[in-house]
Amino acid sequence: MKIVTVLGARPQFIKAAPVSRVLREKHTEIIIHTGQHYDANMSDIFFEELNIPKPDYYLGVGSGSHGKQTGEMMIKIEEIVLKEQPDYVLVYGDTNSTLAGALVAAKLHIPVIHVEAGLRSFNKKMPEEINRIMTDHVSEFLLCPTDTAVKNLKNENITHNVINIGDVMYDAVLYNQELATQKSTILSELGLVEKTYHLITIHRAENTDDIQKMQNILAAFSQIEDMKIWPIHPRTKHKLETYGLDINAIPNLKVVDPVGYLDMLMLESHAKKIITDSGGVQKEAYFMKVPCVTVREQTEWVETLETEANILVGTDVEKIVTAVKKEVCPVYEDVFGDGKAAEKIVEAIERT
Ligand code: UD1
Ligand code: UDP
């Protein structure tokens, strides 16, 4: 079988790594990189570290408004899909690259495989929510990471070819964690002592595009005395500069550029707590049994909220500080599958 995979943003490279490895054992994969993420530390580093095959097509679309970015992707993806005539188009997650790939394929009557289908925050103000709903509704194969995702689709009358395959990010963590321990020197480079620091990531538009929310988040960080390490997403860096908000005054905060996946796994697994608005990082915290505080009003990963493995706090200063300081005793369950999602994706395609 011939499969065109559309990738574009950091979490998609990580999700694609285990799948491409299994897929290419028996099938032909053509990778299109839209160029949505383009800095070396947001893109190339993941291809190198995770041995993801070099993209066959690099579209270089870059940053822009939603319409411009998605539209340009669609124009270029369409040309390639028409030329390559694949049996399937494979997309991951909920970014503009996901939506562009799915819409092009569906209109050309090429079945879409959506990995990480069925997630909902029930907040249509999030660009990701629009991308998920649209992608799910034009997909032929809806490969879900959790039972909740399957239920969400059922509630929208989508039941055909819906399979819970587990979370492919869990495959990636299991495959790379040992490697991270061997190769990463980030803790000593940054002078971090295990379980004494909090790891921060903030990048979601719902937070970064609102100055008040960013002020609250920074005010909360100022009240947390422990050491904090923050690999900052370029979107957040640009927004803070635009708002004139200075993070250098926050005590015990180390801000660094985005790090590679192996360094990130090290930072996550040795953190005392993780403070984030990232979807992927919430799950990785759960896989690694590191308590998480999620700076959002909703999460798609509702399983993580049970037993306070993850505490949802929004952007209220006091709620953030209280949750970070709280002693929790979470119980972790196997809610994200068995780490063999990549094999299950390929089996599902082969069964058709
Ligand atoms: C995108 C996804 C989001 C996902 C995130 C993962 C959409 C709508 N959003 O958000 O769901 O969680 O990726 O990280 O698809 N920038 C750079 N260099 C880069 C990439 C981005 O400087 O390599 C800056 C640019 O100023 C750009 C901004 O970051 O305008 C936002 O990038 P964009 O890809 O549009 O959205 P993300 O916030 O990264
Ligand atoms: N990540 C990384 N380096 C960083 C920040 C995140 O490798 O500096 C990884 C993280 O471990 C996870 C993925 O990127 O696997 C999550 O991507 P992101 O937070 O950008 O997007 P989201 O999951 O929210 O869509």
GROMACS .gro file of N, CA, C and O in nm, residues 259-308:
model
  200
  259VAL      N    1   1.379   2.252   2.353
  259VAL     CA    2   1.482   2.146   2.358
  259VAL      C    3   1.439   2.029   2.270
  259VAL      O    4   1.322   2.018   2.232
  260GLY      N    5   1.533   1.940   2.241
  260GLY     CA    6   1.502   1.819   2.164
  260GLY      C    7   1.421   1.722   2.248
  260GLY      O    8   1.403   1.741   2.369
  261TYR      N    9   1.374   1.617   2.183
  261TYR     CA   10   1.285   1.522   2.250
  261TYR      C   11   1.356   1.447   2.362
  261TYR      O   12   1.299   1.427   2.470
  262LEU      N   13   1.479   1.407   2.340
  262LEU     CA   14   1.550   1.329   2.444
  262LEU      C   15   1.575   1.415   2.567
  262LEU      O   16   1.555   1.370   2.680
  263ASP      N   17   1.615   1.539   2.545
  263ASP     CA   18   1.632   1.631   2.658
  263ASP      C   19   1.498   1.654   2.729
  263ASP      O   20   1.492   1.662   2.852
  264MET      N   21   1.393   1.664   2.649
  264MET     CA   22   1.261   1.689   2.708
  264MET      C   23   1.219   1.570   2.795
  264MET      O   24   1.167   1.590   2.906
  265LEU      N   25   1.244   1.450   2.748
  265LEU     CA   26   1.208   1.332   2.828
  265LEU      C   27   1.284   1.333   2.961
  265LEU      O   28   1.228   1.299   3.066
  266MET      N   29   1.410   1.373   2.956
  266MET     CA   30   1.490   1.381   3.080
  266MET      C   31   1.433   1.487   3.174
  266MET      O   32   1.416   1.463   3.294
  267LEU      N   33   1.405   1.605   3.118
  267LEU     CA   34   1.351   1.714   3.201
  267LEU      C   35   1.218   1.673   3.263
  267LEU      O   36   1.191   1.701   3.380
  268GLU      N   37   1.135   1.606   3.185
  268GLU     CA   38   1.003   1.565   3.235
  268GLU      C   39   1.017   1.460   3.345
  268GLU      O   40   0.958   1.472   3.453
  269SER      N   41   1.094   1.357   3.317
  269SER     CA   42   1.093   1.242   3.409
  269SER      C   43   1.157   1.277   3.543
  269SER      O   44   1.127   1.214   3.643
  270HIS      N   45   1.245   1.378   3.548
  270HIS     CA   46   1.311   1.412   3.674
  270HIS      C   47   1.252   1.536   3.742
  270HIS      O   48   1.303   1.581   3.843
  271ALA      N   49   1.144   1.588   3.684
  271ALA     CA   50   1.082   1.708   3.744
  271ALA      C   51   1.005   1.670   3.869
  271ALA      O   52   0.958   1.557   3.884
  272LYS      N   53   0.992   1.770   3.957
  272LYS     CA   54   0.907   1.751   4.075
  272LYS      C   55   0.761   1.761   4.030
  272LYS      O   56   0.678   1.677   4.063
  273LYS      N   57   0.734   1.864   3.952
  273LYS     CA   58   0.601   1.877   3.890
  273LYS      C   59   0.619   1.936   3.750
  273LYS      O   60   0.721   2.000   3.721
  274ILE      N   61   0.516   1.914   3.668
  274ILE     CA   62   0.515   1.974   3.534
  274ILE      C   63   0.397   2.070   3.526
  274ILE      O   64   0.286   2.036   3.567
  275ILE      N   65   0.426   2.191   3.479
  275ILE     CA   66   0.321   2.293   3.465
  275ILE      C   67   0.311   2.322   3.315
  275ILE      O   68   0.409   2.365   3.254
  276THR      N   69   0.193   2.299   3.255
  276THR     CA   70   0.187   2.304   3.110
  276THR      C   71   0.049   2.338   3.059
  276THR      O   72  -0.050   2.326   3.133
  277ASP      N   73   0.042   2.378   2.931
  277ASP     CA   74  -0.087   2.380   2.861
  277ASP      C   75  -0.080   2.292   2.737
  277ASP      O   76  -0.170   2.294   2.653
  278SER      N   77   0.026   2.215   2.726
  278SER     CA   78   0.045   2.127   2.611
  278SER      C   79  -0.034   1.998   2.627
  278SER      O   80  -0.041   1.941   2.736
  279GLY      N   81  -0.090   1.950   2.517
  279GLY     CA   82  -0.159   1.821   2.521
  279GLY      C   83  -0.060   1.708   2.540
  279GLY      O   84  -0.075   1.624   2.631
  280GLY      N   85   0.044   1.708   2.458
  280GLY     CA   86   0.143   1.600   2.464
  280GLY      C   87   0.215   1.595   2.597
  280GLY      O   88   0.237   1.486   2.653
  281VAL      N   89   0.246   1.710   2.652
  281VAL     CA   90   0.322   1.712   2.778
  281VAL      C   91   0.235   1.664   2.895
  281VAL      O   92   0.284   1.594   2.984
  282GLN      N   93   0.105   1.694   2.891
  282GLN     CA   94   0.015   1.640   2.996
  282GLN      C   95   0.021   1.486   2.998
  282GLN      O   96   0.026   1.424   3.103
  283LYS      N   97   0.018   1.429   2.877
  283LYS     CA   98   0.021   1.282   2.869
  283LYS      C   99   0.156   1.226   2.912
  283LYS      O  100   0.163   1.127   2.985
  284GLU      N  101   0.262   1.291   2.868
  284GLU     CA  102   0.395   1.241   2.905
  284GLU      C  103   0.415   1.247   3.056
  284GLU      O  104   0.476   1.158   3.115
  285ALA      N  105   0.362   1.351   3.119
  285ALA     CA  106   0.368   1.359   3.266
  285ALA      C  107   0.301   1.235   3.325
  285ALA      O  108   0.352   1.173   3.419
  286TYR      N  109   0.188   1.199   3.268
  286TYR     CA  110   0.113   1.082   3.318
  286TYR      C  111   0.193   0.953   3.295
  286TYR      O  112   0.205   0.870   3.385
  287PHE      N  113   0.249   0.939   3.174
  287PHE     CA  114   0.327   0.817   3.145
  287PHE      C  115   0.442   0.803   3.244
  287PHE      O  116   0.481   0.694   3.283
  288MET      N  117   0.501   0.916   3.280
  288MET     CA  118   0.621   0.914   3.366
  288MET      C  119   0.588   0.928   3.513
  288MET      O  120   0.679   0.939   3.595
  289LYS      N  121   0.458   0.934   3.541
  289LYS     CA  122   0.412   0.943   3.681
  289LYS      C  123   0.469   1.066   3.753
  289LYS      O  124   0.511   1.060   3.868
  290VAL      N  125   0.470   1.176   3.680
  290VAL     CA  126   0.511   1.304   3.740
  290VAL      C  127   0.385   1.391   3.750
  290VAL      O  128   0.318   1.413   3.649
  291PRO      N  129   0.350   1.438   3.871
  291PRO     CA  130   0.229   1.517   3.884
  291PRO      C  131   0.230   1.641   3.793
  291PRO      O  132   0.333   1.705   3.776
  292CYS      N  133   0.112   1.669   3.737
  292CYS     CA  134   0.102   1.776   3.638
  292CYS      C  135  -0.002   1.880   3.681
  292CYS      O  136  -0.101   1.845   3.746
  293VAL      N  137   0.024   2.005   3.646
  293VAL     CA  138  -0.073   2.112   3.667
  293VAL      C  139  -0.099   2.172   3.530
  293VAL      O  140  -0.006   2.218   3.462
  294THR      N  141  -0.225   2.169   3.487
  294THR     CA  142  -0.256   2.214   3.351
  294THR      C  143  -0.323   2.351   3.352
  294THR      O  144  -0.430   2.370   3.409
  295VAL      N  145  -0.254   2.443   3.285
  295VAL     CA  146  -0.295   2.583   3.283
  295VAL      C  147  -0.392   2.603   3.166
  295VAL      O  148  -0.359   2.665   3.065
  296ARG      N  149  -0.507   2.541   3.179
  296ARG     CA  150  -0.614   2.554   3.078
  296ARG      C  151  -0.748   2.536   3.150
  296ARG      O  152  -0.752   2.485   3.261
  297GLU      N  153  -0.854   2.577   3.082
  297GLU     CA  154  -0.988   2.562   3.142
  297GLU      C  155  -1.045   2.423   3.115
  297GLU      O  156  -1.130   2.375   3.187
  298GLN      N  157  -1.002   2.361   3.005
  298GLN     CA  158  -1.048   2.225   2.974
  298GLN      C  159  -0.928   2.142   2.932
  298GLN      O  160  -0.826   2.196   2.892
  299THR      N  161  -0.945   2.011   2.942
  299THR     CA  162  -0.844   1.924   2.881
  299THR      C  163  -0.916   1.813   2.805
  299THR      O  164  -1.024   1.770   2.846
  300GLU      N  165  -0.854   1.769   2.698
  300GLU     CA  166  -0.909   1.656   2.622
  300GLU      C  167  -0.870   1.526   2.691
  300GLU      O  168  -0.928   1.421   2.668
  301TRP      N  169  -0.771   1.535   2.779
  301TRP     CA  170  -0.714   1.414   2.841
  301TRP      C  171  -0.773   1.397   2.980
  301TRP      O  172  -0.702   1.404   3.081
  302VAL      N  173  -0.905   1.377   2.983
  302VAL     CA  174  -0.979   1.378   3.111
  302VAL      C  175  -0.935   1.264   3.204
  302VAL      O  176  -0.946   1.276   3.325
  303GLU      N  177  -0.884   1.156   3.145
  303GLU     CA  178  -0.840   1.042   3.227
  303GLU      C  179  -0.731   1.084   3.325
  303GLU      O  180  -0.720   1.029   3.435
  304THR      N  181  -0.650   1.182   3.285
  304THR     CA  182  -0.536   1.221   3.369
  304THR      C  183  -0.581   1.297   3.495
  304THR      O  184  -0.504   1.315   3.588
  305LEU      N  185  -0.707   1.343   3.493
  305LEU     CA  186  -0.754   1.426   3.606
  305LEU      C  187  -0.791   1.343   3.728
  305LEU      O  188  -0.797   1.395   3.839
  306GLU      N  189  -0.818   1.213   3.702
  306GLU     CA  190  -0.857   1.129   3.814
  306GLU      C  191  -0.740   1.117   3.912
  306GLU      O  192  -0.626   1.116   3.872
  307THR      N  193  -0.769   1.112   4.034
  307THR     CA  194  -0.672   1.100   4.145
  307THR      C  195  -0.562   1.209   4.142
  307THR      O  196  -0.453   1.189   4.194
  308GLU      N  197  -0.592   1.320   4.078
  308GLU     CA  198  -0.504   1.438   4.079
  308GLU      C  199  -0.365   1.415   4.018
  308GLU      O  200  -0.269   1.483   4.052
   0.00000   0.00000   0.00000
